[in-house]
Amino acid sequence: MSSILTLLKEQILNMHLIFRIGLYEMKSQYQMHYLGRIWQFLNPLVLVSVYWFVFGLGIRGGSPVGETPFFLWLLTGLIPWLYISPTIAQASNSIYSKIAMVSKMNFPVSVLPTIKMFSNSIPFLILLIITFCITIIYGEFSGLYLIQLPYYLISMYMLIFAITILTSSLAAIVRDVQNLVQAIMRIMFFLLPIVWSVDSLPGNLATILKLNPFYYLIEGFRHTLIGGEWFFDDITYSIYFWLLTMIILLIGSTIHLKFRNKFVDYL
């Protein structure tokens, strides 16, 4: 547990640095594009439109999921994933891509995945607000369920940090890890209830899919934005999620602290 506390302390002590570099990365990402930061919102808009057309109008024929319009149901699951997937892929490469520069500066490399998490957070939070406004337009406002949004945001950030501190450390040592992460995130999209409903699956298969911690987050954001379930309604599942997150964080922090003084040697 001391390794986890060490990394968390480093994040807190360097929060000002995380914010400063994260904002710089966000501003510079599309600096050479004519549309600039508009792409941060244009890309999700195009993806949502394509998935809605293919899965909503094409495969489902416009039918709702339960009593929820498919477009809204899709949006509440897809927006969190459009943050989670690229952030994990990019943060997993953060140490390798910046280690030469960081080795000449006085701040811990453990903040590099967090910087990427922060730089991607601002567009995500704006899209989340837009999604919330759309639920109101559709008349699907979740009411009191919205107060559990901070819980799911914290859950998401903790899981992403746990995974990326592990994968970014391993990717700095073995480059194949980065390709593996990207492949897994692409496959993961189709194993999560983002464009399809779990209600159509047999009970045993649905239970197996719930072992995926991202399932917990996607459904959690959906329940928060359109209502239906509290995070403590299935307390066993919540305990499982946090136990798995802490195990990943423990493994990742241990590996990171053991090898981080040698990362430069693997370049």
Tab-separated table of C-alpha atoms in Angstrom:
chain	number	residue	atom	x	y	z
A	1	MET	CA	0.000	0.000	0.000
A	2	SER	CA	2.956	2.334	0.533
A	3	SER	CA	3.593	2.378	-3.228
A	4	ILE	CA	0.012	3.537	-3.869
A	5	LEU	CA	0.311	6.290	-1.265
A	6	THR	CA	3.621	7.422	-2.776
A	7	LEU	CA	2.098	7.836	-6.244
A	8	LEU	CA	-1.049	9.534	-4.973
A	9	LYS	CA	1.082	11.953	-2.952
A	10	GLU	CA	3.100	12.772	-6.067
A	11	GLN	CA	-0.098	13.593	-7.972
A	12	ILE	CA	-1.319	15.933	-5.223
A	13	LEU	CA	2.015	17.709	-4.755
A	14	ASN	CA	2.378	18.279	-8.500
A	15	MET	CA	-1.240	19.207	-9.222
A	16	HIS	CA	-0.289	22.717	-10.356
A	17	LEU	CA	2.142	21.218	-12.861
A	18	ILE	CA	-0.452	18.735	-14.099
A	19	PHE	CA	-2.936	21.550	-14.736
A	20	ARG	CA	-0.394	23.769	-16.469
A	21	ILE	CA	1.037	21.142	-18.812
A	22	GLY	CA	-2.390	19.581	-19.384
A	23	LEU	CA	-3.839	22.916	-20.530
A	24	TYR	CA	-0.846	23.482	-22.781
A	25	GLU	CA	-1.262	20.055	-24.401
A	26	MET	CA	-4.973	20.634	-24.905
A	27	LYS	CA	-4.384	24.013	-26.586
A	28	SER	CA	-1.523	22.781	-28.769
A	29	GLN	CA	-3.164	19.543	-29.943
A	30	TYR	CA	-5.074	21.141	-32.831
A	31	GLN	CA	-3.051	24.326	-33.113
A	32	MET	CA	-2.022	23.664	-36.725
A	33	HIS	CA	-5.578	22.779	-37.855
A	34	TYR	CA	-7.850	25.347	-39.491
A	35	LEU	CA	-10.784	24.376	-37.268
A	36	GLY	CA	-8.591	24.241	-34.159
A	37	ARG	CA	-10.234	22.934	-31.006
A	38	ILE	CA	-13.552	22.537	-32.795
A	39	TRP	CA	-12.222	19.083	-33.727
A	40	GLN	CA	-12.472	18.062	-30.073
A	41	PHE	CA	-16.251	18.241	-30.484
A	42	LEU	CA	-16.570	17.538	-34.197
A	43	ASN	CA	-14.984	14.082	-33.920
A	44	PRO	CA	-17.450	12.868	-31.233
A	45	LEU	CA	-20.356	14.370	-33.204
A	46	VAL	CA	-19.385	12.417	-36.317
A	47	LEU	CA	-18.963	9.164	-34.362
A	48	VAL	CA	-22.281	9.557	-32.545
A	49	SER	CA	-24.029	10.257	-35.858
A	50	VAL	CA	-22.502	7.212	-37.546
A	51	TYR	CA	-23.294	4.827	-34.684
A	52	TRP	CA	-26.830	6.185	-34.372
A	53	PHE	CA	-27.399	5.744	-38.129
A	54	VAL	CA	-25.909	2.225	-38.287
A	55	PHE	CA	-27.145	0.754	-35.004
A	56	GLY	CA	-30.152	2.943	-34.247
A	57	LEU	CA	-31.804	3.372	-37.635
A	58	GLY	CA	-30.171	0.493	-39.502
A	59	ILE	CA	-30.079	-2.469	-37.126
A	60	ARG	CA	-32.767	-1.468	-34.613
A	61	GLY	CA	-35.017	0.337	-37.049
A	62	GLY	CA	-35.368	3.296	-34.698
A	63	SER	CA	-36.796	1.255	-31.818
A	64	PRO	CA	-36.033	2.505	-28.285
A	65	VAL	CA	-34.166	0.627	-25.555
A	66	GLY	CA	-36.921	-0.019	-23.049
A	67	GLU	CA	-38.613	3.366	-22.792
A	68	THR	CA	-35.480	5.356	-23.651
A	69	PRO	CA	-34.948	6.671	-27.214
A	70	PHE	CA	-31.981	4.856	-28.746
A	71	PHE	CA	-30.147	8.089	-29.604
A	72	LEU	CA	-30.202	9.204	-25.977
A	73	TRP	CA	-29.349	5.725	-24.712
A	74	LEU	CA	-26.394	5.568	-27.136
A	75	LEU	CA	-25.194	9.060	-26.246
A	76	THR	CA	-25.077	8.443	-22.478
A	77	GLY	CA	-22.879	5.382	-22.976
A	78	LEU	CA	-20.747	6.566	-25.873
A	79	ILE	CA	-19.616	9.955	-24.494
A	80	PRO	CA	-17.850	8.401	-21.441
A	81	TRP	CA	-16.234	5.794	-23.702
A	82	LEU	CA	-14.961	8.465	-26.099
A	83	TYR	CA	-13.009	9.798	-23.135
A	84	ILE	CA	-11.954	6.494	-21.588
A	85	SER	CA	-10.632	4.736	-24.699
A	86	PRO	CA	-8.330	7.410	-26.214
A	87	THR	CA	-7.158	8.553	-22.784
A	88	ILE	CA	-5.970	5.066	-21.858
A	89	ALA	CA	-4.301	4.625	-25.260
A	90	GLN	CA	-2.547	8.008	-25.083
A	91	ALA	CA	-1.645	7.867	-21.388
A	92	SER	CA	-0.164	4.389	-21.854
A	93	ASN	CA	2.388	5.954	-24.186
A	94	SER	CA	2.993	9.056	-22.041
A	95	ILE	CA	6.085	7.871	-20.170
A	96	TYR	CA	7.851	6.468	-23.239
A	97	SER	CA	7.177	9.566	-25.337
A	98	LYS	CA	8.295	12.057	-22.673
A	99	ILE	CA	10.875	10.197	-20.601
A	100	ALA	CA	13.908	11.759	-22.316
A	101	MET	CA	12.591	15.240	-21.577
A	102	VAL	CA	11.394	14.430	-18.056
A	103	SER	CA	14.736	12.881	-17.091
A	104	LYS	CA	16.255	16.368	-17.381
A	105	MET	CA	13.585	18.009	-15.245
A	106	ASN	CA	12.683	17.836	-11.581
A	107	PHE	CA	9.255	16.202	-11.386
A	108	PRO	CA	8.145	12.561	-11.092
A	109	VAL	CA	7.260	10.627	-14.248
A	110	SER	CA	4.174	9.247	-12.498
A	111	VAL	CA	2.329	12.494	-13.310
A	112	LEU	CA	2.634	11.965	-17.072
A	113	PRO	CA	-0.449	9.692	-17.384
A	114	THR	CA	-2.369	12.117	-15.147
A	115	ILE	CA	-1.451	15.040	-17.397
A	116	LYS	CA	-2.999	13.240	-20.366
A	117	MET	CA	-6.071	12.411	-18.277
A	118	PHE	CA	-6.505	16.073	-17.391
A	119	SER	CA	-5.922	17.447	-20.901
A	120	ASN	CA	-8.678	15.172	-22.230
A	121	SER	CA	-11.039	15.931	-19.339
A	122	ILE	CA	-12.133	19.443	-20.312
A	123	PRO	CA	-13.688	18.486	-23.691
A	124	PHE	CA	-15.215	15.415	-22.039
A	125	LEU	CA	-16.858	17.429	-19.259
A	126	ILE	CA	-18.252	19.880	-21.798
A	127	LEU	CA	-19.699	16.991	-23.823
A	128	LEU	CA	-21.126	15.550	-20.611
A	129	ILE	CA	-22.917	18.846	-19.917
A	130	ILE	CA	-24.252	18.879	-23.479
A	131	THR	CA	-25.482	15.296	-23.006
A	132	PHE	CA	-27.237	16.315	-19.797
A	133	CYS	CA	-28.972	19.160	-21.662
A	134	ILE	CA	-30.103	16.712	-24.346
A	135	THR	CA	-31.656	14.448	-21.694
A	136	ILE	CA	-33.702	17.433	-20.524
A	137	ILE	CA	-34.809	18.176	-24.106
A	138	TYR	CA	-35.913	14.555	-24.471
A	139	GLY	CA	-37.777	14.771	-21.165
A	140	GLU	CA	-35.568	12.078	-19.635
A	141	PHE	CA	-34.010	14.138	-16.818
A	142	SER	CA	-32.783	11.675	-14.186
A	143	GLY	CA	-33.652	13.850	-11.183
A	144	LEU	CA	-31.885	12.907	-7.960
A	145	TYR	CA	-29.806	10.253	-9.741
A	146	LEU	CA	-27.633	13.082	-11.021
A	147	ILE	CA	-26.100	13.590	-7.569
A	148	GLN	CA	-24.104	10.372	-8.016
A	149	LEU	CA	-22.207	11.854	-10.985
A	150	PRO	CA	-19.170	12.833	-8.827
A	151	TYR	CA	-18.960	9.233	-7.618
A	152	TYR	CA	-18.753	7.844	-11.148
A	153	LEU	CA	-16.290	10.526	-12.228
A	154	ILE	CA	-13.998	9.620	-9.316
A	155	SER	CA	-14.455	5.915	-10.100
A	156	MET	CA	-13.544	6.497	-13.741
A	157	TYR	CA	-10.459	8.573	-12.978
A	158	MET	CA	-9.205	6.073	-10.398
A	159	LEU	CA	-9.588	3.133	-12.777
A	160	ILE	CA	-7.917	4.977	-15.656
A	161	PHE	CA	-5.049	6.077	-13.410
A	162	ALA	CA	-4.604	2.527	-12.096
A	163	ILE	CA	-4.541	1.054	-15.603
A	164	THR	CA	-2.327	3.699	-17.185
A	165	ILE	CA	0.271	3.792	-14.412
A	166	LEU	CA	0.646	0.057	-15.092
A	167	THR	CA	0.526	0.133	-18.889
A	168	SER	CA	2.675	3.264	-19.273
A	169	SER	CA	5.361	1.718	-17.065
A	170	LEU	CA	5.283	-1.565	-18.986
A	171	ALA	CA	5.184	0.227	-22.363
A	172	ALA	CA	8.357	2.126	-21.451
A	173	ILE	CA	10.070	-1.226	-20.973
A	174	VAL	CA	8.398	-3.320	-23.682
A	175	ARG	CA	7.064	-1.349	-26.656
A	176	ASP	CA	4.669	-4.140	-27.689
A	177	VAL	CA	2.522	-3.245	-24.679
A	178	GLN	CA	1.359	-0.027	-26.378
A	179	ASN	CA	0.148	-1.921	-29.455
A	180	LEU	CA	-1.554	-4.451	-27.212
A	181	VAL	CA	-3.376	-1.711	-25.281
A	182	GLN	CA	-4.643	-0.114	-28.495
A	183	ALA	CA	-5.895	-3.461	-29.794
A	184	ILE	CA	-7.653	-4.277	-26.510
A	185	MET	CA	-9.392	-0.889	-26.391
A	186	ARG	CA	-10.711	-1.378	-29.924
A	187	ILE	CA	-12.075	-4.818	-29.032
A	188	MET	CA	-13.459	-3.565	-25.727
A	189	PHE	CA	-15.887	-1.243	-27.502
A	190	PHE	CA	-17.865	-4.205	-28.818
A	191	LEU	CA	-17.815	-6.031	-25.473
A	192	LEU	CA	-19.518	-3.160	-23.651
A	193	PRO	CA	-23.210	-2.160	-23.702
A	194	ILE	CA	-22.574	1.002	-25.713
A	195	VAL	CA	-24.329	0.227	-29.003
A	196	TRP	CA	-26.218	-2.868	-27.854
A	197	SER	CA	-28.370	-3.624	-24.818
A	198	VAL	CA	-27.421	-6.299	-22.316
A	199	ASP	CA	-31.109	-7.157	-21.937
A	200	SER	CA	-30.897	-9.222	-25.121
A	201	LEU	CA	-28.211	-11.519	-23.684
A	202	PRO	CA	-28.577	-14.712	-21.614
A	203	GLY	CA	-28.104	-14.133	-17.892
A	204	ASN	CA	-24.837	-16.091	-17.617
A	205	LEU	CA	-23.206	-14.205	-20.491
A	206	ALA	CA	-24.311	-10.856	-19.064
A	207	THR	CA	-22.737	-11.790	-15.721
A	208	ILE	CA	-19.433	-12.616	-17.423
A	209	LEU	CA	-19.418	-9.290	-19.266
A	210	LYS	CA	-19.994	-7.480	-15.977
A	211	LEU	CA	-16.547	-8.644	-14.849
A	212	ASN	CA	-15.226	-5.908	-17.115
A	213	PRO	CA	-14.823	-2.806	-14.878
A	214	PHE	CA	-15.647	-0.527	-17.811
A	215	TYR	CA	-19.090	-2.109	-17.884
A	216	TYR	CA	-19.620	-0.750	-14.384
A	217	LEU	CA	-18.686	2.764	-15.515
A	218	ILE	CA	-20.687	2.837	-18.755
A	219	GLU	CA	-23.849	1.621	-17.054
A	220	GLY	CA	-23.161	3.913	-14.103
A	221	PHE	CA	-22.994	7.042	-16.256
A	222	ARG	CA	-26.124	5.913	-18.087
A	223	HIS	CA	-28.054	5.398	-14.840
A	224	THR	CA	-26.824	8.777	-13.621
A	225	LEU	CA	-27.886	10.711	-16.713
A	226	ILE	CA	-31.200	9.012	-17.484
A	227	GLY	CA	-31.975	7.425	-14.104
A	228	GLY	CA	-32.844	3.905	-13.100
A	229	GLU	CA	-30.355	2.739	-10.480
A	230	TRP	CA	-28.133	3.960	-7.635
A	231	PHE	CA	-24.539	2.798	-7.338
A	232	PHE	CA	-25.314	1.250	-3.957
A	233	ASP	CA	-28.274	-0.770	-5.278
A	234	ASP	CA	-25.783	-3.484	-6.255
A	235	ILE	CA	-23.244	-3.028	-3.483
A	236	THR	CA	-21.508	-6.319	-4.298
A	237	TYR	CA	-20.737	-5.105	-7.814
A	238	SER	CA	-19.445	-1.767	-6.461
A	239	ILE	CA	-17.150	-3.574	-4.010
A	240	TYR	CA	-15.880	-5.790	-6.838
A	241	PHE	CA	-15.119	-2.731	-8.984
A	242	TRP	CA	-13.135	-0.973	-6.268
A	243	LEU	CA	-11.322	-4.122	-5.205
A	244	LEU	CA	-10.231	-4.767	-8.801
A	245	THR	CA	-9.211	-1.123	-9.251
A	246	MET	CA	-7.061	-1.197	-6.109
A	247	ILE	CA	-5.406	-4.461	-7.163
A	248	ILE	CA	-4.500	-2.987	-10.561
A	249	LEU	CA	-3.261	0.192	-8.862
A	250	LEU	CA	-1.146	-1.805	-6.400
A	251	ILE	CA	0.470	-3.826	-9.181
A	252	GLY	CA	0.984	-0.761	-11.356
A	253	SER	CA	2.450	1.409	-8.600
A	254	THR	CA	4.816	-1.364	-7.493
A	255	ILE	CA	6.123	-1.905	-11.031
A	256	HIS	CA	6.374	1.833	-11.650
A	257	LEU	CA	8.440	2.553	-8.520
A	258	LYS	CA	10.673	-0.444	-9.176
A	259	PHE	CA	11.602	0.497	-12.742
A	260	ARG	CA	11.139	4.241	-13.100
A	261	ASN	CA	14.801	5.059	-12.421
A	262	LYS	CA	15.679	2.737	-15.305
A	263	PHE	CA	13.133	3.952	-17.892
A	264	VAL	CA	15.767	6.015	-19.735
A	265	ASP	CA	17.849	2.874	-20.213
A	266	TYR	CA	15.087	1.283	-22.278
A	267	LEU	CA	14.897	4.092	-24.860
